[in-house]
PDB file of C-alpha atoms and ligand atoms in Angstrom:
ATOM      1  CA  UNK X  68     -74.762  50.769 -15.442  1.00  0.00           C
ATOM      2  CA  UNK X  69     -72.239  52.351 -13.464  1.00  0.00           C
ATOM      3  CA  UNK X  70     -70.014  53.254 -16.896  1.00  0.00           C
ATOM      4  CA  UNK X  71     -71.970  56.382 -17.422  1.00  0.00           C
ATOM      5  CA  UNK X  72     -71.652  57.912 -14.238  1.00  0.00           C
ATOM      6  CA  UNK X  73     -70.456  61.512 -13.982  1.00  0.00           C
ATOM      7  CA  UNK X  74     -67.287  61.086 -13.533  1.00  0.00           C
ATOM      8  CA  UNK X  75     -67.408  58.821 -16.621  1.00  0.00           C
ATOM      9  CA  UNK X  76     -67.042  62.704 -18.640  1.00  0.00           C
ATOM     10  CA  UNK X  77     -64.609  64.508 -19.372  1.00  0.00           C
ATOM     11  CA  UNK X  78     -66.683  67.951 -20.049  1.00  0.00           C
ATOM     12  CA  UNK X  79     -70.525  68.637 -19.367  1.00  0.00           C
ATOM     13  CA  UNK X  80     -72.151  71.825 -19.749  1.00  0.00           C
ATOM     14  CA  UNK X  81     -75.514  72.199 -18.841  1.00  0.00           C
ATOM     15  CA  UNK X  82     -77.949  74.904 -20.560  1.00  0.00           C
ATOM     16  CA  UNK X  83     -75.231  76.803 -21.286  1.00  0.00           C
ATOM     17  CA  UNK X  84     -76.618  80.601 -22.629  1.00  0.00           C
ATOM     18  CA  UNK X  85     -74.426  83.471 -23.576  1.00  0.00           C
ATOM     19  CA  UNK X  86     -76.234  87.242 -23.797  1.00  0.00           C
ATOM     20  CA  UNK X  87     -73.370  90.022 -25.157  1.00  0.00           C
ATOM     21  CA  UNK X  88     -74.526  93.880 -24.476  1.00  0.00           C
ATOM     22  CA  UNK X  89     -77.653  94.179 -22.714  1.00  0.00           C
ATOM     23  CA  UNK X  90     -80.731  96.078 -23.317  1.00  0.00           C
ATOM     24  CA  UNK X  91     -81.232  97.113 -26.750  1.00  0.00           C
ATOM     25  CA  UNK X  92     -77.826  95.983 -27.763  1.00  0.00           C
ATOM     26  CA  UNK X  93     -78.263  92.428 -26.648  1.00  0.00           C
ATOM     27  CA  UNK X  94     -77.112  89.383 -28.724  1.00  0.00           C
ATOM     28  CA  UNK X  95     -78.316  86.008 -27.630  1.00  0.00           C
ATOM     29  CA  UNK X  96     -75.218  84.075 -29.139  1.00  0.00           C
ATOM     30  CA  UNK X  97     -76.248  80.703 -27.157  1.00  0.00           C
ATOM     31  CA  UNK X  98     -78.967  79.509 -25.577  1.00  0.00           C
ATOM     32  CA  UNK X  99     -79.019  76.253 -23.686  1.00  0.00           C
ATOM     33  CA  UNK X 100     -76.429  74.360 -24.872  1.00  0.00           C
ATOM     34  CA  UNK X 101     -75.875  71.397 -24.051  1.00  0.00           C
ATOM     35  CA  UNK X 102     -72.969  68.553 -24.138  1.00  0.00           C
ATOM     36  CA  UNK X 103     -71.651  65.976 -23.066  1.00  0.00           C
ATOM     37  CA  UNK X 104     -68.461  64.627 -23.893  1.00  0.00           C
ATOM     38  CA  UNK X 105     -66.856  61.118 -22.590  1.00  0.00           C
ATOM     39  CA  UNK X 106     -62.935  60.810 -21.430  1.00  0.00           C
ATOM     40  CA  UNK X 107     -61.719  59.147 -25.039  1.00  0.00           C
ATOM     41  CA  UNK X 108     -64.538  60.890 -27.202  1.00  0.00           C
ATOM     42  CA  UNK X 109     -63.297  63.475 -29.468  1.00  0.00           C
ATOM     43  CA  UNK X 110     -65.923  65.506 -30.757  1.00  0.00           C
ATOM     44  CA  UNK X 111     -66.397  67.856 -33.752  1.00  0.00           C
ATOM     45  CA  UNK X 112     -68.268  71.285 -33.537  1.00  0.00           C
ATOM     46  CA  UNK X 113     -70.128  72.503 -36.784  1.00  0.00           C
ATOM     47  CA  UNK X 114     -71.840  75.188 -37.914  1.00  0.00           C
ATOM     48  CA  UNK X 115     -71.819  78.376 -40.059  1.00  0.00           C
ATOM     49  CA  UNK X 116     -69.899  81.689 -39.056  1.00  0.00           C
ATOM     50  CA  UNK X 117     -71.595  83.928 -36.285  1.00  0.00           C
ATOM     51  CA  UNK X 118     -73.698  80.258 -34.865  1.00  0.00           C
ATOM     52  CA  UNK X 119     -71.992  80.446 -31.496  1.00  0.00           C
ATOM     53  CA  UNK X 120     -69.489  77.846 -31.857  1.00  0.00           C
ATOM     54  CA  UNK X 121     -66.409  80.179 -30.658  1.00  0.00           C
ATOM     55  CA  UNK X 122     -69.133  81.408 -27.378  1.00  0.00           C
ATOM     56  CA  UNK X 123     -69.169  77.583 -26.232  1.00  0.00           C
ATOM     57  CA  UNK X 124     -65.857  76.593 -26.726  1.00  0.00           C
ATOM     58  CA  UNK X 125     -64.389  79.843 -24.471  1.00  0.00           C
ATOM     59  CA  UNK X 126     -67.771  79.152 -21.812  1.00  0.00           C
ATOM     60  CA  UNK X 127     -66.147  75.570 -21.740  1.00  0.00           C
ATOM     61  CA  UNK X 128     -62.629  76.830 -21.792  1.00  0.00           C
ATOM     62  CA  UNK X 129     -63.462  78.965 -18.517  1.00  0.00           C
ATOM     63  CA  UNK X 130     -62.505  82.042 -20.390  1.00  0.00           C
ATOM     64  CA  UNK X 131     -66.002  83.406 -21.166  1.00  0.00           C
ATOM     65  CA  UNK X 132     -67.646  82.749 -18.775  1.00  0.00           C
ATOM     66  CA  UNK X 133     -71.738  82.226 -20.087  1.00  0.00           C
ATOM     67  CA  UNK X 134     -74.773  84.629 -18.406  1.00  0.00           C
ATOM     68  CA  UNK X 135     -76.337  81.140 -17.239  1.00  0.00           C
ATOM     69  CA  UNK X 136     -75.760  77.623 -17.199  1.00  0.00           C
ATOM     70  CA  UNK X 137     -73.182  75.051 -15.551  1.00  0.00           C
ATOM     71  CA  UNK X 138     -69.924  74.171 -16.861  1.00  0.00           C
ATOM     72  CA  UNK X 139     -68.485  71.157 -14.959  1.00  0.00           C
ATOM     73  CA  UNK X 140     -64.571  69.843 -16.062  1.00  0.00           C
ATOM     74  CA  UNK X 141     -63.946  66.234 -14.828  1.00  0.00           C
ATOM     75  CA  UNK X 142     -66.822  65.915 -12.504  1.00  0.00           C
ATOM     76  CA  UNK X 143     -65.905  69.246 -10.692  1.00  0.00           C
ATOM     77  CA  UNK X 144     -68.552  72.242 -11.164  1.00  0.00           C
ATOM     78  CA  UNK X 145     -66.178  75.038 -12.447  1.00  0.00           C
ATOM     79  CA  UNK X 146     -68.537  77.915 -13.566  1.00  0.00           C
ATOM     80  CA  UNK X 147     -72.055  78.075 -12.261  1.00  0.00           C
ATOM     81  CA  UNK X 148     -73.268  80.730 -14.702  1.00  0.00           C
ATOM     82  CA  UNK X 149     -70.476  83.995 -14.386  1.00  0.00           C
ATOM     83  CA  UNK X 150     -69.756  82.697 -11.035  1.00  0.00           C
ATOM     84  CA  UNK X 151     -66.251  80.839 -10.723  1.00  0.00           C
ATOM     85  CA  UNK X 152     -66.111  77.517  -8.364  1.00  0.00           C
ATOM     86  CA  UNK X 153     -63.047  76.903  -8.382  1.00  0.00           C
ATOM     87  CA  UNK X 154     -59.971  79.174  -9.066  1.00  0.00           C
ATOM     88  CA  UNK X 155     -60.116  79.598 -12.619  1.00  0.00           C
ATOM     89  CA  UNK X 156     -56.587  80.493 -13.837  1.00  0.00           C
ATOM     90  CA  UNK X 157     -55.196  77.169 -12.188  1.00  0.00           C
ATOM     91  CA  UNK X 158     -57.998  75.264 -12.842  1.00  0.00           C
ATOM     92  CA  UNK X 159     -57.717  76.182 -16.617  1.00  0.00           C
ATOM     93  CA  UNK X 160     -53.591  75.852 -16.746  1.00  0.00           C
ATOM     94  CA  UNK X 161     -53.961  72.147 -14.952  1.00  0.00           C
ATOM     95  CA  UNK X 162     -56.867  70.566 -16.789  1.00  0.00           C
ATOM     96  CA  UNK X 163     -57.495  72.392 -20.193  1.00  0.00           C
ATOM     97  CA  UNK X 164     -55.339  72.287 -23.678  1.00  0.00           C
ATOM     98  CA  UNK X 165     -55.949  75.098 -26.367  1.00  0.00           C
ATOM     99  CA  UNK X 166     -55.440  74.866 -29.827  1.00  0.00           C
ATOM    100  CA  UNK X 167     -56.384  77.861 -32.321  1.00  0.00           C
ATOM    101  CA  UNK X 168     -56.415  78.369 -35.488  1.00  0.00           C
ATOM    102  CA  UNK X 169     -53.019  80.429 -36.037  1.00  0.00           C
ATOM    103  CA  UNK X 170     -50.376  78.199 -33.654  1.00  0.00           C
ATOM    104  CA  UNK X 171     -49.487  81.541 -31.869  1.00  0.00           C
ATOM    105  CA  UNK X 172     -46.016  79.756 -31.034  1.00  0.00           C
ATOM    106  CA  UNK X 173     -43.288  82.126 -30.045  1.00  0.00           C
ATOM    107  CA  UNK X 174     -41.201  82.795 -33.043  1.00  0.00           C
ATOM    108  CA  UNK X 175     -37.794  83.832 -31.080  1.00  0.00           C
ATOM    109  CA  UNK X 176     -37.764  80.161 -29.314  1.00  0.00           C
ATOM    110  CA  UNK X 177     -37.447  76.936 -31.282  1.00  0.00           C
ATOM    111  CA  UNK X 178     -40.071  74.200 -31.612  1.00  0.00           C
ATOM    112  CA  UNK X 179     -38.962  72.200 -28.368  1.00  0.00           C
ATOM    113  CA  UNK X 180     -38.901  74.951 -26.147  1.00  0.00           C
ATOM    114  CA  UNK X 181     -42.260  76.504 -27.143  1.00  0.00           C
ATOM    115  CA  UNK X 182     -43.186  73.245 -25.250  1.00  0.00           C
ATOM    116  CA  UNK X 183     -40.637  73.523 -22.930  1.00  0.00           C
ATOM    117  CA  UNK X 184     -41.681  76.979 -21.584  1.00  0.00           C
ATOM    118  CA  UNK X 185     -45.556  75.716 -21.732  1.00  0.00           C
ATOM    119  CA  UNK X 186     -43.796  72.970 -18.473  1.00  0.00           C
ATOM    120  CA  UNK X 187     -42.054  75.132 -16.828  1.00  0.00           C
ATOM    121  CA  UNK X 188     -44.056  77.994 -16.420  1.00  0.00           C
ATOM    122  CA  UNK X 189     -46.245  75.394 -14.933  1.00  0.00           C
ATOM    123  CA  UNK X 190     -43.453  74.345 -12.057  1.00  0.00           C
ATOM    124  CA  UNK X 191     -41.087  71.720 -14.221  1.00  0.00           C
ATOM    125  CA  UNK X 192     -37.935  71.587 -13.988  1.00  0.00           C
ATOM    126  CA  UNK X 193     -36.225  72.657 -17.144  1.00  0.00           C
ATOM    127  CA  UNK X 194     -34.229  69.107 -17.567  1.00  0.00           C
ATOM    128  CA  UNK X 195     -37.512  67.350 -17.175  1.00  0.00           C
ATOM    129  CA  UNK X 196     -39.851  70.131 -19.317  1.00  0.00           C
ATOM    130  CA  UNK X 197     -37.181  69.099 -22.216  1.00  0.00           C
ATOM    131  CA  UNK X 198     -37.310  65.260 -22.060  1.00  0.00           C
ATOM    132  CA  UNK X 199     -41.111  65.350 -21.619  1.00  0.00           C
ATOM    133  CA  UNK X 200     -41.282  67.904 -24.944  1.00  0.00           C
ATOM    134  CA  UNK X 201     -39.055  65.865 -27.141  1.00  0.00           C
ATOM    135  CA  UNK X 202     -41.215  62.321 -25.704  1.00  0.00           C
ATOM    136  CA  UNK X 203     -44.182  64.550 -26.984  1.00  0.00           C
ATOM    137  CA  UNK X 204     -42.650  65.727 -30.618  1.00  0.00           C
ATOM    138  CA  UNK X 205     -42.102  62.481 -31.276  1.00  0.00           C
ATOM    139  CA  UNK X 206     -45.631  61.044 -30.683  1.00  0.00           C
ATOM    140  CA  UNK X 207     -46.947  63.573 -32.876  1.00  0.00           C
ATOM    141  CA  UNK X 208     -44.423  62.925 -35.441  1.00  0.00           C
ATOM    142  CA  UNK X 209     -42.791  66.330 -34.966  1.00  0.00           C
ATOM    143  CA  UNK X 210     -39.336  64.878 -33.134  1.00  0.00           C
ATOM    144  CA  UNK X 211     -36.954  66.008 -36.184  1.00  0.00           C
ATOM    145  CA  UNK X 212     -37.917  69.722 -35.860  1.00  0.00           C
ATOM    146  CA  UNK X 213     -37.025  70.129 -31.886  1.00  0.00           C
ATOM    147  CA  UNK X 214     -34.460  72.626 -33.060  1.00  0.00           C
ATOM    148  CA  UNK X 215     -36.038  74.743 -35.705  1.00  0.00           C
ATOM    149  CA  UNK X 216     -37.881  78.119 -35.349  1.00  0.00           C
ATOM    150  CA  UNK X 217     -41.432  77.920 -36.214  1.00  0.00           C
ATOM    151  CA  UNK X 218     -40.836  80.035 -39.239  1.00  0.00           C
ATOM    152  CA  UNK X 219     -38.984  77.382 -40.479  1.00  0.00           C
ATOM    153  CA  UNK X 220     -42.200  74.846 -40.102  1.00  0.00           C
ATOM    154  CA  UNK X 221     -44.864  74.324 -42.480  1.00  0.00           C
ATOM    155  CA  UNK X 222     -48.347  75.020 -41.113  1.00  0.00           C
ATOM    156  CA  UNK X 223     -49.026  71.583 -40.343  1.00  0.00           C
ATOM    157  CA  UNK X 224     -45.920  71.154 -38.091  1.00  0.00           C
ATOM    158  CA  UNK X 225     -46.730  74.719 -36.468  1.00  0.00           C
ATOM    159  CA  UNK X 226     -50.251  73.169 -35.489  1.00  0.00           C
ATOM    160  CA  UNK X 227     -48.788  69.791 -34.350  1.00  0.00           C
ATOM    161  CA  UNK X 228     -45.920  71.614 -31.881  1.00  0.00           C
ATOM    162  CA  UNK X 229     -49.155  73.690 -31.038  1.00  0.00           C
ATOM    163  CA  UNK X 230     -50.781  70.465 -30.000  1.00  0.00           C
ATOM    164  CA  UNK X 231     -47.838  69.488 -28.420  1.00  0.00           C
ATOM    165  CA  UNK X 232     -47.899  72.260 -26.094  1.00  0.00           C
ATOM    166  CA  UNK X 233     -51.826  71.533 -25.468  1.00  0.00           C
ATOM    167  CA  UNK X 234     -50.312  68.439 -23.762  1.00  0.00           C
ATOM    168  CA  UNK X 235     -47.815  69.625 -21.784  1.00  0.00           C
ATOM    169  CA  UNK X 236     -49.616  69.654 -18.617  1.00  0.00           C
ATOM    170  CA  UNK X 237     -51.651  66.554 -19.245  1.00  0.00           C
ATOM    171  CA  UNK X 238     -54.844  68.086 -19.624  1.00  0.00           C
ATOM    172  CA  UNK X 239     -58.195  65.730 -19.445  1.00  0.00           C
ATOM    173  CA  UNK X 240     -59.968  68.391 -21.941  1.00  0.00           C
ATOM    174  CA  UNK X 241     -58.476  69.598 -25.257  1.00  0.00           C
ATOM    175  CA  UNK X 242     -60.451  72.271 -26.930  1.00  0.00           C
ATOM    176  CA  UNK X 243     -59.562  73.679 -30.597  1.00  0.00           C
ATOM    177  CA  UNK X 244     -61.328  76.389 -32.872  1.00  0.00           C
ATOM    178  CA  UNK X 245     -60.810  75.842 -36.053  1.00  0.00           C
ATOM    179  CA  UNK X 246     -57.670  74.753 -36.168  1.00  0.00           C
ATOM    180  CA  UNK X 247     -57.046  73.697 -39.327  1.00  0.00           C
ATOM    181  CA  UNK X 248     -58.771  76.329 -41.396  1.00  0.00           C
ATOM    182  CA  UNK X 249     -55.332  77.602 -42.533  1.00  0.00           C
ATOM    183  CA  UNK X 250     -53.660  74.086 -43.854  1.00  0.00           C
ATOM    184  CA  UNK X 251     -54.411  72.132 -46.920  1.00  0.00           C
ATOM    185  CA  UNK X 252     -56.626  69.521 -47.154  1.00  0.00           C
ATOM    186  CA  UNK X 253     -53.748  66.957 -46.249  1.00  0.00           C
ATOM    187  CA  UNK X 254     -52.385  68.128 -42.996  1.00  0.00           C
ATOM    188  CA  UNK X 255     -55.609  69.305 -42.472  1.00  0.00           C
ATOM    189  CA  UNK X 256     -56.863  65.506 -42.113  1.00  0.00           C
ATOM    190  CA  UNK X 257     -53.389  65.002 -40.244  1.00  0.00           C
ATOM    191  CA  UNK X 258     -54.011  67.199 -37.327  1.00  0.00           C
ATOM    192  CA  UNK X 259     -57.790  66.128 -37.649  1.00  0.00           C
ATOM    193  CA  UNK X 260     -56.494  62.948 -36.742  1.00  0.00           C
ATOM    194  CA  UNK X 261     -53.740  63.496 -34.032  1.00  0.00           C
ATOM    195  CA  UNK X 262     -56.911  65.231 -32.021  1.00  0.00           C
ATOM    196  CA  UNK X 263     -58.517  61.879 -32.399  1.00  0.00           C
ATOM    197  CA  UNK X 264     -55.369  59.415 -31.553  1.00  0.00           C
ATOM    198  CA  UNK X 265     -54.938  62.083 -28.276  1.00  0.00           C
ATOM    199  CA  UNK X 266     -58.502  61.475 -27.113  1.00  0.00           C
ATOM    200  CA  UNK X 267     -58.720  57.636 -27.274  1.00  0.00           C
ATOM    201  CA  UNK X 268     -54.748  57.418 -26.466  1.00  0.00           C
ATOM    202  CA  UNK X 269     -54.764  59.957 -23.803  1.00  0.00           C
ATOM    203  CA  UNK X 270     -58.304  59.649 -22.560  1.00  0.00           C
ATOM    204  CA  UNK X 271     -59.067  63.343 -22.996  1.00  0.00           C
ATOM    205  CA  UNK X 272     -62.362  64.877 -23.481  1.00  0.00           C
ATOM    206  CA  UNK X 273     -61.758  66.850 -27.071  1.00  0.00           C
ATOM    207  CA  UNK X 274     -64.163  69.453 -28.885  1.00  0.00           C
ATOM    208  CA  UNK X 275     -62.559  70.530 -32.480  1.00  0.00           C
ATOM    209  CA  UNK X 276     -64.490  73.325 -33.843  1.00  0.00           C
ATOM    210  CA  UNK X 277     -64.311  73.180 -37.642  1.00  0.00           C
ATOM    211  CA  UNK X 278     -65.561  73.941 -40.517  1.00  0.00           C
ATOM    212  CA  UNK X 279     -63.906  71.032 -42.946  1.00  0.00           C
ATOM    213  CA  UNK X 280     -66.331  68.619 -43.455  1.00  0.00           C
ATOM    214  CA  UNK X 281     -63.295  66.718 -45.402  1.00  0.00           C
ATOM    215  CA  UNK X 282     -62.186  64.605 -41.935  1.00  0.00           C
ATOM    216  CA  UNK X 283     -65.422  64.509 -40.400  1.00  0.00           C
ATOM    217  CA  UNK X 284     -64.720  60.707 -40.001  1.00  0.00           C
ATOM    218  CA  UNK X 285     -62.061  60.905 -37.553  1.00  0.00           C
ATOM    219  CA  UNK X 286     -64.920  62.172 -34.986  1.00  0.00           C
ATOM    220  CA  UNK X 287     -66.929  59.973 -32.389  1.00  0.00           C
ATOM    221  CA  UNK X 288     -69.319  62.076 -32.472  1.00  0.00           C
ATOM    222  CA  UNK X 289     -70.746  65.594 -34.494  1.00  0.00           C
ATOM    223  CA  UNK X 290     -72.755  68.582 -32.537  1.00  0.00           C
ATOM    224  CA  UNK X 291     -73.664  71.546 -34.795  1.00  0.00           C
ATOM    225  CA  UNK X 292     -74.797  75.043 -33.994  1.00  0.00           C
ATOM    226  CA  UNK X 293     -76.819  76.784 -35.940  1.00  0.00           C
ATOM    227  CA  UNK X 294     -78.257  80.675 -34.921  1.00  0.00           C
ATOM    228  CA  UNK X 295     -76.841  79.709 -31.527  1.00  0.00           C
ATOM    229  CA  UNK X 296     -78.832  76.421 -30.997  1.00  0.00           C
ATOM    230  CA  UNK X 297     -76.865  73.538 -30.180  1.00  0.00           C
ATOM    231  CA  UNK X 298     -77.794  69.896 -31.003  1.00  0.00           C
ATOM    232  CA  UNK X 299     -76.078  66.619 -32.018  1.00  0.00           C
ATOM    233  CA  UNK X 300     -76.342  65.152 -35.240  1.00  0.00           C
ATOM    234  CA  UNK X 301     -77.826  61.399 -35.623  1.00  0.00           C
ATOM    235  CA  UNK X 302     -75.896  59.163 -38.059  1.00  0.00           C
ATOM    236  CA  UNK X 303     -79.026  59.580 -40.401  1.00  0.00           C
ATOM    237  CA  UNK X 304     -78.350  63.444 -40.435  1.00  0.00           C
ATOM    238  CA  UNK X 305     -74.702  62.616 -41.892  1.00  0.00           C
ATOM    239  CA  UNK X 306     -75.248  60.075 -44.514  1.00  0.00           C
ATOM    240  CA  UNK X 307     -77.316  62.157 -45.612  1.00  0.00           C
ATOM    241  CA  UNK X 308     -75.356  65.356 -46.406  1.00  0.00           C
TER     242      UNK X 308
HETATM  243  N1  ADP E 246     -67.638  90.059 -27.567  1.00  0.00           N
HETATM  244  C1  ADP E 246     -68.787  90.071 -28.247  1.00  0.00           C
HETATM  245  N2  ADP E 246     -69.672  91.099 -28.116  1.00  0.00           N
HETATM  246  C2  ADP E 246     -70.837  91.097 -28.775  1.00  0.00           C
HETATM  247  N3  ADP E 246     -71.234  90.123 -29.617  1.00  0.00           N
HETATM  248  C3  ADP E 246     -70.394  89.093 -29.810  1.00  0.00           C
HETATM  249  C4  ADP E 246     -69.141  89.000 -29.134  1.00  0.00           C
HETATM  250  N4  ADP E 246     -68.524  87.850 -29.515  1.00  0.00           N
HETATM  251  C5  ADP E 246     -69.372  87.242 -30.369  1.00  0.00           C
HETATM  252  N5  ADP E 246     -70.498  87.981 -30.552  1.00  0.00           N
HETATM  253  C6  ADP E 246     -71.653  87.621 -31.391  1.00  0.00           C
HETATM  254  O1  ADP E 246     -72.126  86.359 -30.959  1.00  0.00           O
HETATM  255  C7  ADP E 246     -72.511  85.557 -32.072  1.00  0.00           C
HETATM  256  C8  ADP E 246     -71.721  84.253 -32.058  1.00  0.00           C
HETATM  257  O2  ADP E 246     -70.340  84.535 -32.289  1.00  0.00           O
HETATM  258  P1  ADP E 246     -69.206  83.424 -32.252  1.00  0.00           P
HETATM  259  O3  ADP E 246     -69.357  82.632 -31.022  1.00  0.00           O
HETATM  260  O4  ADP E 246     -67.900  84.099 -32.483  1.00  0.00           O
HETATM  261  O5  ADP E 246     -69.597  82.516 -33.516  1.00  0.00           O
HETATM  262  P2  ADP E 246     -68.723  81.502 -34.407  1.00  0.00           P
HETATM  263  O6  ADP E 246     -67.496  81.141 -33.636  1.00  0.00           O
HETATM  264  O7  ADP E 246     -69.649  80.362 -34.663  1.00  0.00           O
HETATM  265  O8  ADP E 246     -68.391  82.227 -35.675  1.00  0.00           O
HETATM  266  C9  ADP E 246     -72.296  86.414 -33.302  1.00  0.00           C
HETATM  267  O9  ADP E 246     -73.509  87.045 -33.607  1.00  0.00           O
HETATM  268  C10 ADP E 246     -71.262  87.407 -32.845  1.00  0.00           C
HETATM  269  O10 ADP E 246     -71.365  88.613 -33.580  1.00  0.00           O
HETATM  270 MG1   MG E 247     -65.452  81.271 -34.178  1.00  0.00          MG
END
């Protein structure tokens, strides 16, 4: 009984709707969404281009804030429509992971200390921001490329150190947009399924927007927008695609 209580998730919004421009130049891009996602439960985000999908995941992110609706991180009430309840910029840095769909590492600093920097910047010491990057490279099966300069990675290695540095701070909500629209079909699936070995290993909350129905497996469970309607897919829904 008591396994579902609130605390229980990781990332709830509630009605979450998203109006751009105003008067005549007003764009509903979301109305009412809802989700809820468990600590452990990665989740995947469908839907065609222009649905909304990149409107949640900032509202949830705390860095678009939505016109109405509650997002609430771990329990805590962080945006109650455009009004902030807690202090955002902290908030985010402490308890949120990005990935996006280019890595956006720093190409002048090598893999490790594009996770390194991620640490510090966030009050580690720099002895202790390197042990705890290399620990990380080598659970996502990155550990022989601590030296290199992302240039020198493929894409797939680019998006794990990018995952990496998700991680740094030990966030309890990773959130990725599309972020494996730019690798082939086989790291694709790879980073597909680090998100899922960091949300049941980790016992994040994780939202993957995508549009690569190819690793749709790998998910707990599969929400889709559509015209800026949110809703989750039933089992009979996918078997039957
Ligand atoms: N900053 C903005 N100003 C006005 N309209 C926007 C803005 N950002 C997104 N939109 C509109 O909101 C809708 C949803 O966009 P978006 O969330 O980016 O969709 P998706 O990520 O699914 O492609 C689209 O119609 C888009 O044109
Ligand atoms: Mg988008």
């Amino acid at each position: 009984m008591s396994n579902d209580s609130k605390t229980d998730y990781a990332i709830e919004t509630t009605n979450i709707t998203k109006i751009y421009g105003s008067d005549n130049t007003e764009v509903v891009a979301m109305r009412d969404a809802c989700m809820q996602v468990k600590k452990g439960e990665v989740v995947a985000l469908l839907g065609p281009s222009g649905s909304g999908k990149s409107t949640f995941l900032t509202a949830v992110g705390l860095i678009n804030p939505p016109t109405s609706g509650q997002v609430i991180i771990g329990g805590k009430l962080a945006l109650d429509g455009p009004v902030a309840k807690t202090n955002l910029r902290s908030f985010r840095r402490k308890h949120i992971g990005f990935v996006f769909q280019k890595s956006n590492l720093i190409p002048f600093l090598s893999a490790v200390e594009n996770i390194q920097v991620a640490m510090e910047l966030s009050g580690e010491s720099s002895r202790e921001a390197r042990r705890r990057s290399l620990e990380l490279m080598d659970y996502l099966g990155v550990a022989d490329r601590a030296d290199n300069l992302p240039m020198a990675l493929s894409g797939g290695q680019q998006q794990r150190i990018a995952v990496a540095r998700a991680l740094a701070n030990h966030p309890s909500v990773i959130l990725a947009d599309e972020p494996t629209a730019a690798l082939d079909g086989v790291s694709g699936r790879q980073v597909m399924e680090l998100f899922s070995k960091v949300a049941h290993e980790q016992d994040a909350g994780v939202i993957v927007v995508t549009h690569d129905h190819r690793a749709l497996d790998v998910f707990d469970t599969i929400y889709e927008m559509e015209d800026g309607l949110m809703h989750r897919k039933s089992d009979h829904e996918l078997s039957t695609n």
